[in-house]
Short mmCIF file of C-alpha atoms in Angstrom, two decimals:
data_model
loop_
_atom_site.label_atom_id
_atom_site.label_comp_id
_atom_site.label_asym_id
_atom_site.label_seq_id
_atom_site.Cartn_x
_atom_site.Cartn_y
_atom_site.Cartn_z
CA UNK A 545 0.02 -0.01 0.14
CA UNK A 546 1.51 3.31 -1.07
CA UNK A 547 1.98 5.74 1.71
CA UNK A 548 2.62 9.24 0.38
CA UNK A 549 0.00 11.30 2.32
CA UNK A 550 0.08 14.23 -0.19
CA UNK A 551 -0.40 11.83 -3.21
CA UNK A 552 -3.39 10.30 -1.37
CA UNK A 553 -4.93 13.61 -0.75
CA UNK A 554 -4.54 14.46 -4.27
CA UNK A 555 -6.14 11.25 -5.31
CA UNK A 556 -9.14 11.88 -2.82
CA UNK A 557 -9.68 15.38 -4.26
CA UNK A 558 -9.66 14.07 -7.72
CA UNK A 559 -12.28 11.45 -6.54
CA UNK A 560 -14.46 14.18 -5.26
CA UNK A 561 -14.41 15.98 -8.49
CA UNK A 562 -15.30 12.96 -10.47
CA UNK A 563 -18.22 12.22 -7.96
CA UNK A 564 -19.52 15.80 -8.45
CA UNK A 565 -19.22 15.74 -12.20
CA UNK A 566 -20.01 12.16 -13.12
CA UNK A 567 -22.12 10.79 -10.12
CA UNK A 568 -21.08 7.83 -7.99
CA UNK A 569 -21.37 5.29 -10.96
CA UNK A 570 -18.63 7.17 -12.73
CA UNK A 571 -16.27 6.92 -9.87
CA UNK A 572 -13.71 4.23 -10.92
CA UNK A 573 -9.97 3.94 -10.10
CA UNK A 574 -9.25 4.82 -13.74
CA UNK A 575 -11.47 7.87 -13.74
CA UNK A 576 -9.67 9.04 -10.55
CA UNK A 577 -6.15 8.56 -12.07
CA UNK A 578 -7.19 10.37 -15.05
CA UNK A 579 -8.57 13.27 -13.31
CA UNK A 580 -5.59 13.51 -10.95
CA UNK A 581 -3.36 13.32 -13.97
CA UNK A 582 -1.30 10.48 -12.71
CA UNK A 583 -0.59 7.13 -14.40
CA UNK A 584 -3.20 4.54 -14.60
CA UNK A 585 -2.87 2.15 -11.71
CA UNK A 586 -1.80 4.81 -9.07
CA UNK A 587 -5.19 4.71 -7.26
CA UNK A 588 -5.14 0.96 -6.80
CA UNK A 589 -1.76 1.37 -5.03
CA UNK A 590 -3.44 3.61 -2.42
CA UNK A 591 -6.76 1.98 -1.93
CA UNK A 592 -7.55 -1.79 -1.57
CA UNK A 593 -10.96 -1.55 -3.25
CA UNK A 594 -13.60 0.96 -4.32
CA UNK A 595 -15.41 0.76 -0.97
CA UNK A 596 -12.29 1.87 0.82
CA UNK A 597 -11.88 4.75 -1.62
CA UNK A 598 -15.45 5.91 -1.03
CA UNK A 599 -14.99 5.86 2.79
CA UNK A 600 -11.88 7.95 2.64
CA UNK A 601 -13.63 10.32 0.14
CA UNK A 602 -16.30 10.83 3.07
CA UNK A 603 -13.70 11.64 5.48
CA UNK A 604 -11.78 13.96 2.97
CA UNK A 605 -15.02 15.94 2.35
CA UNK A 606 -15.57 16.60 5.95
CA UNK A 607 -11.87 17.57 6.45
CA UNK A 608 -12.39 20.11 3.66
CA UNK A 609 -15.76 21.42 4.96
CA UNK A 610 -14.61 21.91 8.42
CA UNK A 611 -13.35 25.55 9.10
CA UNK A 612 -10.06 26.15 10.63
CA UNK A 613 -10.47 26.59 14.49
CA UNK A 614 -9.47 30.27 14.42
CA UNK A 615 -12.39 31.03 11.92
CA UNK A 616 -14.94 30.58 14.63
CA UNK A 617 -13.05 31.80 17.74
CA UNK A 618 -12.50 35.21 16.02
CA UNK A 619 -16.19 35.36 15.18
CA UNK A 620 -17.10 34.65 18.74
CA UNK A 621 -16.02 38.02 19.99
CA UNK A 622 -19.38 39.79 19.65
CA UNK A 623 -21.98 38.53 21.99
CA UNK A 624 -23.55 35.32 20.98
CA UNK A 625 -27.07 35.62 19.86
CA UNK A 626 -29.32 35.06 16.90
CA UNK A 627 -27.84 37.92 14.91
CA UNK A 628 -24.29 36.32 15.36
CA UNK A 629 -25.74 32.94 14.36
CA UNK A 630 -27.21 34.38 11.22
CA UNK A 631 -23.67 35.85 10.48
CA UNK A 632 -21.85 32.61 11.25
CA UNK A 633 -24.34 30.57 9.01
CA UNK A 634 -23.79 33.08 6.25
CA UNK A 635 -19.93 32.70 6.44
CA UNK A 636 -20.48 28.86 6.50
CA UNK A 637 -22.61 29.02 3.59
CA UNK A 638 -20.04 31.20 1.58
CA UNK A 639 -17.53 28.41 2.31
CA UNK A 640 -20.01 25.73 1.23
CA UNK A 641 -20.83 27.52 -2.12
CA UNK A 642 -16.97 27.59 -2.72
CA UNK A 643 -17.01 23.97 -1.87
CA UNK A 644 -19.74 23.20 -4.30
CA UNK A 645 -17.91 20.11 -5.41
CA UNK A 646 -17.61 18.72 -1.89
CA UNK A 647 -21.32 19.21 -1.24
CA UNK A 648 -22.44 17.43 -4.64
CA UNK A 649 -19.88 14.78 -3.79
CA UNK A 650 -21.36 14.30 -0.29
CA UNK A 651 -25.04 14.00 -1.87
CA UNK A 652 -23.63 11.43 -4.37
CA UNK A 653 -22.19 9.43 -1.58
CA UNK A 654 -25.23 9.51 0.41
CA UNK A 655 -27.22 7.86 -2.41
CA UNK A 656 -24.36 5.49 -2.96
CA UNK A 657 -24.52 4.52 0.76
CA UNK A 658 -28.23 3.34 0.18
CA UNK A 659 -26.65 0.38 -1.74
CA UNK A 660 -23.48 0.02 0.36
CA UNK A 661 -23.81 -0.73 4.07
CA UNK A 662 -20.11 -0.36 4.80
CA UNK A 663 -20.08 3.22 3.36
CA UNK A 664 -23.39 3.99 5.07
CA UNK A 665 -21.71 3.01 8.46
CA UNK A 666 -18.80 5.33 7.65
CA UNK A 667 -20.88 8.23 6.47
CA UNK A 668 -23.08 7.93 9.62
CA UNK A 669 -20.08 8.19 11.72
CA UNK A 670 -18.57 11.32 10.17
CA UNK A 671 -21.98 13.08 9.70
CA UNK A 672 -22.77 12.34 13.46
CA UNK A 673 -19.33 13.52 14.63
CA UNK A 674 -19.85 16.74 12.63
CA UNK A 675 -23.36 17.30 13.98
CA UNK A 676 -22.22 16.52 17.64
CA UNK A 677 -19.41 19.06 17.20
CA UNK A 678 -21.83 21.57 15.99
CA UNK A 679 -24.15 21.04 19.06
CA UNK A 680 -21.16 21.28 21.43
CA UNK A 681 -19.87 24.50 19.90
CA UNK A 682 -23.44 25.96 19.81
CA UNK A 683 -24.07 25.15 23.51
CA UNK A 684 -20.57 26.18 24.65
CA UNK A 685 -20.62 29.50 23.07
CA UNK A 686 -23.84 30.46 24.61
CA UNK A 687 -25.76 30.64 21.38
CA UNK A 688 -29.70 30.72 21.63
CA UNK A 689 -31.46 27.29 21.84
CA UNK A 690 -30.63 23.72 22.65
CA UNK A 691 -29.37 20.57 20.91
CA UNK A 692 -32.57 20.20 19.02
CA UNK A 693 -32.31 23.84 17.70
CA UNK A 694 -28.95 22.82 16.19
CA UNK A 695 -30.54 19.57 14.78
CA UNK A 696 -33.40 21.33 13.12
CA UNK A 697 -31.00 24.01 11.77
CA UNK A 698 -28.96 21.09 10.31
CA UNK A 699 -32.02 19.63 8.72
CA UNK A 700 -33.14 22.90 7.31
CA UNK A 701 -29.71 23.92 5.92
CA UNK A 702 -29.19 20.55 4.28
CA UNK A 703 -32.44 20.92 2.50
CA UNK A 704 -31.67 24.52 1.63
CA UNK A 705 -28.27 23.55 0.12
CA UNK A 706 -29.66 20.52 -1.70
CA UNK A 707 -31.90 23.09 -3.57
CA UNK A 708 -29.19 25.50 -3.97
CA UNK A 709 -27.02 23.08 -5.67
CA UNK A 710 -29.51 21.09 -7.68
CA UNK A 711 -32.44 23.33 -8.50
CA UNK A 712 -31.07 26.82 -7.60
CA UNK A 713 -33.90 28.71 -9.43
CA UNK A 714 -36.71 27.11 -7.20
CA UNK A 715 -36.91 30.06 -4.68
CA UNK A 716 -37.11 32.66 -7.39
CA UNK A 717 -35.17 35.89 -6.44
CA UNK A 718 -34.51 34.83 -2.89
CA UNK A 719 -30.56 34.52 -2.70
CA UNK A 720 -28.78 32.06 -0.53
CA UNK A 721 -28.01 34.78 2.18
CA UNK A 722 -31.77 35.69 2.50
CA UNK A 723 -32.91 32.19 2.77
CA UNK A 724 -30.31 31.42 5.41
CA UNK A 725 -31.40 34.41 7.34
CA UNK A 726 -35.09 33.23 7.16
CA UNK A 727 -34.05 29.77 8.35
CA UNK A 728 -32.02 30.84 11.33
CA UNK A 729 -34.57 33.42 12.26
CA UNK A 730 -37.45 31.02 12.18
CA UNK A 731 -35.61 28.22 14.05
CA UNK A 732 -33.28 29.84 16.59
CA UNK A 733 -35.26 31.47 19.55
CA UNK A 734 -34.99 35.25 19.73
CA UNK A 735 -32.36 36.47 22.26
CA UNK B 48 -45.14 7.51 -30.41
CA UNK B 49 -47.17 4.66 -28.49
CA UNK B 50 -50.18 6.06 -26.59
CA UNK B 51 -51.35 3.54 -24.17
CA UNK B 52 -51.50 5.62 -20.97
CA UNK B 53 -51.43 2.58 -18.65
CA UNK B 54 -48.50 1.07 -20.41
CA UNK B 55 -46.83 4.54 -20.10
CA UNK B 56 -47.49 4.71 -16.37
CA UNK B 57 -46.23 1.04 -15.95
CA UNK B 58 -42.92 2.25 -17.72
CA UNK B 59 -42.62 5.28 -15.55
CA UNK B 60 -42.93 3.39 -12.44
CA UNK B 61 -40.38 0.91 -13.48
CA UNK B 62 -38.13 3.69 -14.37
CA UNK B 63 -38.50 5.11 -10.72
CA UNK B 64 -37.54 1.65 -9.47
CA UNK B 65 -34.51 1.53 -11.55
CA UNK B 66 -33.45 4.95 -10.37
CA UNK B 67 -33.85 4.14 -6.75
CA UNK B 68 -32.02 0.85 -7.23
CA UNK B 69 -29.32 1.53 -9.52
CA UNK B 70 -28.96 5.38 -9.55
CA UNK B 71 -29.45 7.74 -12.46
CA UNK B 72 -26.61 6.28 -14.46
CA UNK B 73 -28.27 2.92 -14.54
CA UNK B 74 -31.36 4.39 -16.01
CA UNK B 75 -31.45 3.11 -19.79
CA UNK B 76 -34.36 2.22 -21.91
CA UNK B 77 -33.25 -1.32 -21.83
CA UNK B 78 -33.16 -1.28 -17.81
CA UNK B 79 -36.71 0.13 -17.92
CA UNK B 80 -37.99 -2.60 -20.25
CA UNK B 81 -36.46 -5.31 -18.34
CA UNK B 82 -37.79 -3.97 -14.92
CA UNK B 83 -41.32 -3.66 -16.42
CA UNK B 84 -41.14 -6.96 -17.92
CA UNK B 85 -41.98 -5.79 -21.48
CA UNK B 86 -40.20 -6.53 -24.76
CA UNK B 87 -36.90 -4.78 -25.34
CA UNK B 88 -37.78 -1.60 -27.36
CA UNK B 89 -40.87 -0.79 -25.75
CA UNK B 90 -39.74 2.28 -23.77
CA UNK B 91 -38.20 3.67 -26.97
CA UNK B 92 -41.79 3.61 -28.50
CA UNK B 93 -43.06 5.80 -25.58
CA UNK B 94 -40.21 8.35 -25.09
CA UNK B 95 -38.31 10.18 -27.82
CA UNK B 96 -35.03 10.24 -25.78
CA UNK B 97 -33.81 9.73 -22.35
CA UNK B 98 -34.33 13.32 -21.24
CA UNK B 99 -37.94 13.13 -22.01
CA UNK B 100 -38.13 9.98 -19.95
CA UNK B 101 -36.42 11.71 -17.19
CA UNK B 102 -38.78 14.69 -17.10
CA UNK B 103 -41.75 12.49 -17.09
CA UNK B 104 -40.44 10.51 -14.22
CA UNK B 105 -40.27 13.75 -12.31
CA UNK B 106 -44.01 14.31 -12.94
CA UNK B 107 -44.91 10.89 -12.10
CA UNK B 108 -42.98 11.01 -8.80
CA UNK B 109 -45.05 14.09 -7.80
CA UNK B 110 -48.30 12.48 -9.04
CA UNK B 111 -47.63 9.51 -6.62
CA UNK B 112 -46.47 11.79 -3.72
CA UNK B 113 -49.40 14.10 -3.82
CA UNK B 114 -52.19 12.65 -1.37
CA UNK B 115 -55.84 12.24 -2.71
CA UNK B 116 -57.70 15.40 -2.09
CA UNK B 117 -60.02 13.70 0.55
CA UNK B 118 -57.01 12.81 2.76
CA UNK B 119 -56.44 16.41 3.73
CA UNK B 120 -60.06 17.48 3.93
CA UNK B 121 -60.91 14.80 6.39
CA UNK B 122 -57.98 15.67 8.51
CA UNK B 123 -58.98 19.32 8.53
CA UNK B 124 -61.99 18.70 10.70
CA UNK B 125 -60.11 19.40 13.97
CA UNK B 126 -59.11 23.03 14.61
CA UNK B 127 -56.16 24.09 12.66
CA UNK B 128 -53.01 24.57 14.82
CA UNK B 129 -49.65 23.28 15.58
CA UNK B 130 -50.85 19.91 17.04
CA UNK B 131 -52.97 19.22 13.82
CA UNK B 132 -49.93 20.24 11.86
CA UNK B 133 -47.69 17.71 13.59
CA UNK B 134 -50.36 14.98 12.88
CA UNK B 135 -50.58 15.98 9.17
CA UNK B 136 -46.79 15.96 8.79
CA UNK B 137 -46.70 12.54 10.47
CA UNK B 138 -49.30 11.21 7.96
CA UNK B 139 -47.44 12.64 5.23
CA UNK B 140 -44.23 11.05 6.44
CA UNK B 141 -46.00 7.71 6.66
CA UNK B 142 -46.88 8.14 3.13
CA UNK B 143 -43.33 9.03 2.16
CA UNK B 144 -41.78 6.20 4.01
CA UNK B 145 -44.18 3.80 1.77
CA UNK B 146 -42.84 5.68 -1.08
CA UNK B 147 -39.27 5.26 -0.42
CA UNK B 148 -38.56 4.42 -4.12
CA UNK B 149 -40.18 7.77 -5.20
CA UNK B 150 -38.11 9.57 -2.65
CA UNK B 151 -34.78 8.01 -3.60
CA UNK B 152 -35.73 8.42 -7.38
CA UNK B 153 -36.35 12.12 -6.65
CA UNK B 154 -33.02 12.52 -5.01
CA UNK B 155 -31.31 10.76 -7.94
CA UNK B 156 -33.08 12.95 -10.34
CA UNK B 157 -31.92 16.15 -8.62
CA UNK B 158 -28.34 15.07 -8.81
CA UNK B 159 -28.90 14.25 -12.51
CA UNK B 160 -30.39 17.69 -12.89
CA UNK B 161 -26.99 19.27 -12.10
CA UNK B 162 -25.73 17.97 -15.38
CA UNK B 163 -28.94 18.31 -17.49
CA UNK B 164 -30.43 21.77 -17.83
CA UNK B 165 -33.64 20.51 -19.40
CA UNK B 166 -34.42 18.30 -16.46
CA UNK B 167 -33.44 20.99 -14.15
CA UNK B 168 -35.98 23.22 -15.52
CA UNK B 169 -38.62 20.54 -15.51
CA UNK B 170 -37.84 19.57 -11.81
CA UNK B 171 -37.85 23.26 -10.70
CA UNK B 172 -41.30 23.63 -12.21
CA UNK B 173 -42.80 20.55 -10.40
CA UNK B 174 -41.00 21.41 -7.04
CA UNK B 175 -42.15 24.83 -7.21
CA UNK B 176 -45.82 23.81 -7.94
CA UNK B 177 -45.62 21.47 -5.03
CA UNK B 178 -44.27 24.09 -2.64
CA UNK B 179 -46.75 26.82 -3.87
CA UNK B 180 -49.74 24.35 -3.34
CA UNK B 181 -48.37 23.51 0.14
CA UNK B 182 -48.18 27.22 1.00
CA UNK B 183 -51.72 27.84 -0.31
CA UNK B 184 -53.18 24.87 1.58
CA UNK B 185 -51.33 26.10 4.75
CA UNK B 186 -52.65 29.66 4.59
CA UNK B 187 -56.14 28.71 3.43
CA UNK B 188 -56.71 26.28 6.20
CA UNK B 189 -55.67 28.83 8.94
CA UNK B 190 -52.57 26.92 10.04
CA UNK B 191 -50.01 28.80 12.26
CA UNK B 192 -47.41 30.79 10.50
CA UNK B 193 -46.92 32.39 7.10
CA UNK B 194 -45.52 31.38 3.68
CA UNK B 195 -41.85 31.42 4.96
CA UNK B 196 -43.04 28.94 7.79
CA UNK B 197 -43.94 26.62 4.97
CA UNK B 198 -40.74 27.18 3.15
CA UNK B 199 -38.67 26.46 6.28
CA UNK B 200 -40.64 23.41 7.09
CA UNK B 201 -40.03 22.18 3.57
CA UNK B 202 -36.37 22.58 3.75
CA UNK B 203 -36.14 20.86 7.27
CA UNK B 204 -38.36 18.06 6.16
CA UNK B 205 -36.27 17.63 2.89
CA UNK B 206 -33.12 17.31 5.11
CA UNK B 207 -34.66 15.02 7.47
CA UNK B 208 -36.00 12.61 4.72
CA UNK B 209 -32.63 12.64 3.01
CA UNK B 210 -31.05 11.45 6.41
CA UNK B 211 -33.98 8.95 6.90
CA UNK B 212 -33.50 7.40 3.45
CA UNK B 213 -29.68 7.43 3.18
CA UNK B 214 -28.26 7.38 6.84
CA UNK B 215 -31.26 6.22 8.97
CA UNK B 216 -29.05 5.51 12.01
CA UNK B 217 -27.64 9.00 12.20
CA UNK B 218 -30.08 10.39 14.91
CA UNK B 219 -29.75 7.23 17.00
CA UNK B 220 -32.88 6.22 18.77
CA UNK B 221 -35.02 9.23 17.50
CA UNK B 222 -37.53 7.79 15.12
CA UNK B 223 -39.23 9.55 12.24
CA UNK B 224 -42.28 10.60 14.15
CA UNK B 225 -40.36 12.09 17.05
CA UNK B 226 -38.02 14.08 14.51
CA UNK B 227 -41.02 15.24 12.68
CA UNK B 228 -42.64 16.48 15.85
CA UNK B 229 -39.33 18.34 16.80
CA UNK B 230 -39.18 19.94 13.45
CA UNK B 231 -42.70 21.24 13.30
CA UNK B 232 -42.68 22.36 16.81
CA UNK B 233 -39.52 24.36 16.42
CA UNK B 234 -40.58 25.89 13.22
CA UNK B 235 -44.33 26.56 13.32
CA UNK B 236 -45.34 29.34 15.83
CA UNK B 237 -47.37 28.09 18.79
CA UNK B 238 -51.15 28.61 18.48
#
């Protein structure tokens, strides 16, 4: 098994692009090698089988979507409250829009997980760890609401982003920022 | 172009099953014919090309997901309010769980729409008409909240159902009914 970590990351990022562009069915070792511009056969030196590649793609997507720790600490300087929550969610959405490929890749992985129990277990693990961490941060920083506030926000933002990336004209002239403000204001209790 | 409407519906239902089981990439005329148990070549007599099949699949999914009119009228007899809304959403979710194939097919169609502008236009149209109809029913029946209440409920239920169908263990021992109650209670204003 090849061990160059940078090369592995390059291959995983190429796999995310293939997922987003071609869908899960298009994700083959050969397609990843071609996308990464490496010799055919490289991916199969890094991943035992396709399921292992898919699982590591899930981990990599979350590593890319998780903001650097400083990004949140800095934002926490104003008083925690619904207004700051809207601002934080908007920043997160800006990051997400930039990470369109990751998001589409994640949706493809979810659907692939319906057919692959091993991938479903792995995806459940990373999604749960992400949600638990968001709940912890929310409560620790004194944001309005409780754990279920964060869970319902997570549901609504998932639905909103699915629309944003797949049927962006659905909500007419409401842009992403305006929809996020609506979602947070309707779900988080007033200060 | 063949015109037997029942046969067309049979083919569309077979196409939804192929979508849910194999993903959008697996959806070929040949796969639809095989799933429907009809002679190879039948689908191509009913649909000019694959994009036309995909668009009609979108329409068919919404036709199947829309409850018969009586279902709602009967439920409206108790006073409209948050409690009734929870009850209605639970009934809807029961219908949705039974229509797992439709929901998975719809998620597959959404991702396919990223790559197919014609399908995206068509899906946007049916999703918008469904959302507008839900907003109209909500307001006409005196349910608590406004149009944005319905929009945020729609986002959250989409996210919840995506989890339910792709990573059902994510929310531990919280079952679908309990999660729906949480979502509605946090989003719809108290009576």
